[in-house]
Amino acid sequence: MCESTVFIEEGGEVREAMRDVARITMHDRDAVCIDIVGRQLILEGVDLKEANLLGHGLVFRKA
């Protein structure tokens, strides 16, 4: 499987935001994360900090 886990960094701490993410689209500074069953999570006002494609993890930082 090639789904990823999305993390959010805020205030120097990193926490898991969503698992099994299959698609991410950016709208200005909002990341729309959609998992394998169609659930969606919107991370508002973020920048991409790291995309670890081998480890299946993406870290967004609160802007």
PDB file of C-alpha atoms in Angstrom:
ATOM      1  CA  MET A   1       0.000   0.000   0.000  1.00  0.00           C
ATOM      2  CA  CYS A   2       1.183   3.529  -0.593  1.00  0.00           C
ATOM      3  CA  GLU A   3      -0.943   5.548   1.829  1.00  0.00           C
ATOM      4  CA  SER A   4       0.775   7.996   4.121  1.00  0.00           C
ATOM      5  CA  THR A   5       0.414   9.448   7.588  1.00  0.00           C
ATOM      6  CA  VAL A   6       0.101  13.212   7.925  1.00  0.00           C
ATOM      7  CA  PHE A   7       1.618  15.013  10.894  1.00  0.00           C
ATOM      8  CA  ILE A   8       1.251  18.625  11.998  1.00  0.00           C
ATOM      9  CA  GLU A   9       3.971  20.612  13.748  1.00  0.00           C
ATOM     10  CA  GLU A  10       2.783  23.416  15.945  1.00  0.00           C
ATOM     11  CA  GLY A  11       4.570  25.153  18.792  1.00  0.00           C
ATOM     12  CA  GLY A  12       7.605  22.899  18.404  1.00  0.00           C
ATOM     13  CA  GLU A  13       5.550  19.713  18.870  1.00  0.00           C
ATOM     14  CA  VAL A  14       4.654  17.188  16.189  1.00  0.00           C
ATOM     15  CA  ARG A  15       1.398  15.205  16.390  1.00  0.00           C
ATOM     16  CA  GLU A  16      -0.332  12.770  14.084  1.00  0.00           C
ATOM     17  CA  ALA A  17      -3.220  14.364  12.208  1.00  0.00           C
ATOM     18  CA  MET A  18      -4.466  11.561   9.911  1.00  0.00           C
ATOM     19  CA  ARG A  19      -3.548   8.039   8.810  1.00  0.00           C
ATOM     20  CA  ASP A  20      -4.059   6.219   5.517  1.00  0.00           C
ATOM     21  CA  VAL A  21      -3.987   9.433   3.469  1.00  0.00           C
ATOM     22  CA  ALA A  22      -4.234   8.744  -0.246  1.00  0.00           C
ATOM     23  CA  ARG A  23      -4.473  12.304  -1.605  1.00  0.00           C
ATOM     24  CA  ILE A  24      -3.518  15.825  -0.549  1.00  0.00           C
ATOM     25  CA  THR A  25      -4.470  18.976  -2.413  1.00  0.00           C
ATOM     26  CA  MET A  26      -3.379  22.488  -1.497  1.00  0.00           C
ATOM     27  CA  HIS A  27      -5.698  25.477  -1.661  1.00  0.00           C
ATOM     28  CA  ASP A  28      -3.590  28.535  -0.860  1.00  0.00           C
ATOM     29  CA  ARG A  29      -2.203  27.560   2.582  1.00  0.00           C
ATOM     30  CA  ASP A  30      -4.841  24.933   3.397  1.00  0.00           C
ATOM     31  CA  ALA A  31      -4.027  21.241   2.923  1.00  0.00           C
ATOM     32  CA  VAL A  32      -7.013  19.012   2.143  1.00  0.00           C
ATOM     33  CA  CYS A  33      -6.136  15.442   3.152  1.00  0.00           C
ATOM     34  CA  ILE A  34      -8.341  12.585   1.930  1.00  0.00           C
ATOM     35  CA  ASP A  35      -7.973   9.049   3.244  1.00  0.00           C
ATOM     36  CA  ILE A  36      -8.621   5.733   1.492  1.00  0.00           C
ATOM     37  CA  VAL A  37     -12.319   5.699   2.402  1.00  0.00           C
ATOM     38  CA  GLY A  38     -12.964   9.310   1.401  1.00  0.00           C
ATOM     39  CA  ARG A  39     -12.852  11.003   4.809  1.00  0.00           C
ATOM     40  CA  GLN A  40     -11.322  14.434   4.635  1.00  0.00           C
ATOM     41  CA  LEU A  41      -9.324  16.633   6.990  1.00  0.00           C
ATOM     42  CA  ILE A  42      -8.448  20.256   6.270  1.00  0.00           C
ATOM     43  CA  LEU A  43      -5.266  21.641   7.811  1.00  0.00           C
ATOM     44  CA  GLU A  44      -5.631  25.411   7.714  1.00  0.00           C
ATOM     45  CA  GLY A  45      -2.718  27.790   7.288  1.00  0.00           C
ATOM     46  CA  VAL A  46       0.089  25.262   6.834  1.00  0.00           C
ATOM     47  CA  ASP A  47       3.296  24.833   4.867  1.00  0.00           C
ATOM     48  CA  LEU A  48       4.835  21.508   3.895  1.00  0.00           C
ATOM     49  CA  LYS A  49       7.902  20.928   6.061  1.00  0.00           C
ATOM     50  CA  GLU A  50       8.901  17.390   5.039  1.00  0.00           C
ATOM     51  CA  ALA A  51       7.721  14.639   2.716  1.00  0.00           C
ATOM     52  CA  ASN A  52       9.302  11.274   3.529  1.00  0.00           C
ATOM     53  CA  LEU A  53       8.045   9.156   0.653  1.00  0.00           C
ATOM     54  CA  LEU A  54       9.954   6.040   1.662  1.00  0.00           C
ATOM     55  CA  GLY A  55       8.641   6.303   5.214  1.00  0.00           C
ATOM     56  CA  HIS A  56       5.118   7.258   4.070  1.00  0.00           C
ATOM     57  CA  GLY A  57       4.953  10.375   6.219  1.00  0.00           C
ATOM     58  CA  LEU A  58       4.347  14.056   5.546  1.00  0.00           C
ATOM     59  CA  VAL A  59       4.875  16.843   8.057  1.00  0.00           C
ATOM     60  CA  PHE A  60       3.030  20.136   7.747  1.00  0.00           C
ATOM     61  CA  ARG A  61       3.967  23.162   9.833  1.00  0.00           C
ATOM     62  CA  LYS A  62       1.440  25.682  11.089  1.00  0.00           C
ATOM     63  CA  ALA A  63       2.281  28.961   9.301  1.00  0.00           C
TER      64      ALA A  63
END
